[in-house]
Short mmCIF file of N, CA and C in Angstrom, two decimals:
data_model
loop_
_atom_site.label_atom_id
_atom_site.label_comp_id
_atom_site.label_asym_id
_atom_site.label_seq_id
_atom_site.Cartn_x
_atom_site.Cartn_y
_atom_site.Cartn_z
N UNK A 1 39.04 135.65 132.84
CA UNK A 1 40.39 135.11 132.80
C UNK A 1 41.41 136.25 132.87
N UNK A 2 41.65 137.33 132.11
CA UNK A 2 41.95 138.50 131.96
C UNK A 2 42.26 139.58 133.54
N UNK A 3 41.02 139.49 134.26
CA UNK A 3 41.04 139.43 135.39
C UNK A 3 42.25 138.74 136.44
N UNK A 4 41.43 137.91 136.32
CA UNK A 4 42.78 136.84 137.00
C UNK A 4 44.01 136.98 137.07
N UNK A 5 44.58 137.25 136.24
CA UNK A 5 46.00 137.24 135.74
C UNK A 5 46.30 138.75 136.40
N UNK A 6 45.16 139.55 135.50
CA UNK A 6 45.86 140.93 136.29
C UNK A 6 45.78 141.21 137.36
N UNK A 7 44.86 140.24 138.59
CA UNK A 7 45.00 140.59 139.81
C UNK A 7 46.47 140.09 140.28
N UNK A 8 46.99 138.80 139.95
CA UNK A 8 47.62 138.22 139.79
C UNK A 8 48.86 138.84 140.05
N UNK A 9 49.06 139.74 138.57
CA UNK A 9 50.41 140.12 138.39
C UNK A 9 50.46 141.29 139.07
N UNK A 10 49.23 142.16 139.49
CA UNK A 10 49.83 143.30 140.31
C UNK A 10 50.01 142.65 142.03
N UNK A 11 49.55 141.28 142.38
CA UNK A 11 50.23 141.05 143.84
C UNK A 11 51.56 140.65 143.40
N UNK A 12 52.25 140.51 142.36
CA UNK A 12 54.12 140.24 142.59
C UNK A 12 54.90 141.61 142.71
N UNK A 13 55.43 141.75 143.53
CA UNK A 13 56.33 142.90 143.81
C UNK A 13 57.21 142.85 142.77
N UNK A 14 57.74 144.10 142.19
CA UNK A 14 58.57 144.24 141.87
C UNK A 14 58.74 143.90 140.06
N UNK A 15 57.10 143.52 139.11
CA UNK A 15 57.23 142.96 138.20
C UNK A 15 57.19 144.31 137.41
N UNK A 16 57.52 145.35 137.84
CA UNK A 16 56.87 146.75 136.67
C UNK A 16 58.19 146.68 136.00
N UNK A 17 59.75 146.34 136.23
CA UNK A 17 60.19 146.24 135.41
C UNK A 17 60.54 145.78 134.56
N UNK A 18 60.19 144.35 134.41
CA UNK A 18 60.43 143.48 133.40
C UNK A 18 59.92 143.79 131.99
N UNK A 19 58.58 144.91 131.64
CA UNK A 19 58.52 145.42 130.31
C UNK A 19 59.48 146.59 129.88
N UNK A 20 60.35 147.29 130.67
CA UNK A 20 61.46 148.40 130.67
C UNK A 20 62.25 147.08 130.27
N UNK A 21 62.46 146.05 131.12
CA UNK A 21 63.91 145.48 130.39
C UNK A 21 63.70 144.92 129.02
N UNK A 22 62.41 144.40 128.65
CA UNK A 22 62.05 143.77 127.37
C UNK A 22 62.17 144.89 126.71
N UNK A 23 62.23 146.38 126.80
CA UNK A 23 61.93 147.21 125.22
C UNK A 23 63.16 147.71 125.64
N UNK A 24 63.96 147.41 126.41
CA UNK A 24 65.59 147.88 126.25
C UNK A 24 66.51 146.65 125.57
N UNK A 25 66.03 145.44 125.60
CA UNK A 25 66.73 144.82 125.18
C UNK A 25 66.16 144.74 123.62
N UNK A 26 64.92 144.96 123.60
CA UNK A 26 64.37 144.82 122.08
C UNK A 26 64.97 146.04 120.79
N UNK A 27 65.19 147.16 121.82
CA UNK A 27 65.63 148.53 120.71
C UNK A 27 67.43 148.61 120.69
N UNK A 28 67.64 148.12 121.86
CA UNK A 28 69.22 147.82 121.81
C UNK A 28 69.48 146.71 120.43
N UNK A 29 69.01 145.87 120.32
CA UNK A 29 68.81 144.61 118.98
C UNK A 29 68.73 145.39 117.92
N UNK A 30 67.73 146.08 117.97
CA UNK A 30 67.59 146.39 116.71
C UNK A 30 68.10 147.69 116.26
N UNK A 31 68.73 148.53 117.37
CA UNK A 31 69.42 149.66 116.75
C UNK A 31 71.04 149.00 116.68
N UNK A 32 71.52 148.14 117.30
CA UNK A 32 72.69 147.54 116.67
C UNK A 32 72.60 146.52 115.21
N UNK A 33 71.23 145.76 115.10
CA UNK A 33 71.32 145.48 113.37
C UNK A 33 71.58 146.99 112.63
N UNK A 34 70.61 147.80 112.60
CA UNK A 34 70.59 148.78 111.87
C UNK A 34 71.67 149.43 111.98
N UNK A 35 72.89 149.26 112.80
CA UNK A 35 73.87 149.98 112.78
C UNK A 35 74.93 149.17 111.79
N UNK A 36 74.60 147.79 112.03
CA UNK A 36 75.56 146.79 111.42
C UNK A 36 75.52 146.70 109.55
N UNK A 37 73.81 146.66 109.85
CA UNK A 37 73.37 147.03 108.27
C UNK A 37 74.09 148.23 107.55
N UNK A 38 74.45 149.15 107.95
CA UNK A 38 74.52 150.26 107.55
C UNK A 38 76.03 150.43 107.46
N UNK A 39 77.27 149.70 108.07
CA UNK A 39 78.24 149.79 108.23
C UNK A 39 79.16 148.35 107.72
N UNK A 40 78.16 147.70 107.42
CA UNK A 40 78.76 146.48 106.45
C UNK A 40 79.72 146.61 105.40
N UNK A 41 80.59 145.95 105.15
CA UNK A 41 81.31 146.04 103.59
C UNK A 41 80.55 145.79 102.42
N UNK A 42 80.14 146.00 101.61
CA UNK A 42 79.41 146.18 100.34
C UNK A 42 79.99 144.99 99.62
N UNK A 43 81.08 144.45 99.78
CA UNK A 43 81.57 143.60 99.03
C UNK A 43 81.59 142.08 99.65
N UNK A 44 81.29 142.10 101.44
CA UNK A 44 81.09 141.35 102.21
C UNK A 44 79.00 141.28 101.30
N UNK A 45 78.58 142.02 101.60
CA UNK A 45 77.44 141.74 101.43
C UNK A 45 77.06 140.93 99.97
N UNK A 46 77.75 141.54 99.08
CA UNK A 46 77.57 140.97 97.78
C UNK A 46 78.14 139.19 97.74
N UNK A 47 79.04 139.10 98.60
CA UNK A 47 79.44 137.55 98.76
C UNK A 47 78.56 136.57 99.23
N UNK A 48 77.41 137.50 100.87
CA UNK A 48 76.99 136.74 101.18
C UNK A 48 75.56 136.15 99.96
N UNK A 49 75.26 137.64 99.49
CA UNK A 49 74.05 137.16 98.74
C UNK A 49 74.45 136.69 97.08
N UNK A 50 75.54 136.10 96.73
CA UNK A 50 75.75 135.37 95.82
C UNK A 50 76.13 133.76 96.05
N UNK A 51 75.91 133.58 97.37
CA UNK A 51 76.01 131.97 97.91
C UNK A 51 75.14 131.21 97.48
N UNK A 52 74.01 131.65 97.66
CA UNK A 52 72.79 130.62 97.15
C UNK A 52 73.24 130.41 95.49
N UNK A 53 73.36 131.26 94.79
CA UNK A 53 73.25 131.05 93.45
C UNK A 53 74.86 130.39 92.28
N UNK A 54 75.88 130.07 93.85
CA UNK A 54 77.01 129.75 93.63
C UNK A 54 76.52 128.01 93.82
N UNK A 55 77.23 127.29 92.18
CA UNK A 55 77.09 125.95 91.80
C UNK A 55 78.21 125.19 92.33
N UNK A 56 79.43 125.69 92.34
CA UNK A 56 80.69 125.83 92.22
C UNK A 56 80.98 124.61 93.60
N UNK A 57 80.39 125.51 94.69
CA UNK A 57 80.75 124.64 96.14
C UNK A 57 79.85 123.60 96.47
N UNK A 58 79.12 123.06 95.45
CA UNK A 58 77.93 122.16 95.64
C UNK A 58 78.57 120.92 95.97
N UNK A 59 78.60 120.35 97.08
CA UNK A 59 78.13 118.91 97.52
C UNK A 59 77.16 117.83 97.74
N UNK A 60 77.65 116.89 97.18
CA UNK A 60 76.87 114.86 97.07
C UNK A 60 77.05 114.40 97.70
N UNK A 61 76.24 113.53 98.91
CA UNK A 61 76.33 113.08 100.04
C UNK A 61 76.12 111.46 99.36
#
């Protein structure tokens, strides 16, 4: 099966770049979280992670 496929994918022209665009779009992602992480407001962050444990805004449907 393995076979197959790889005979497969080396008759499409032109497919060698589609793993260059997958690990450019994958490290672009994740070096902009890690940039976002790192440059967050501290006080933004503390808001978001006191939501769950906020009673206050609770709604009854």
């Amino acid at each position: 099966m393995l076979k197959y496929v790889k005979n497969h994918m080396d008759s499409i022209s032109g497919i060698e770049i589609y793993p260059v665009i997958s690990l450019l779009i994958f490290f672009t992602f994740f070096v902009a979280l890690f940039w976002w992480v790192f440059t967050a407001k501290k006080d933004y962050i503390k808001k978001m992670s006191n939501i769950p444990l906020d009673n206050q805004n609770e709604t009854t449907l």
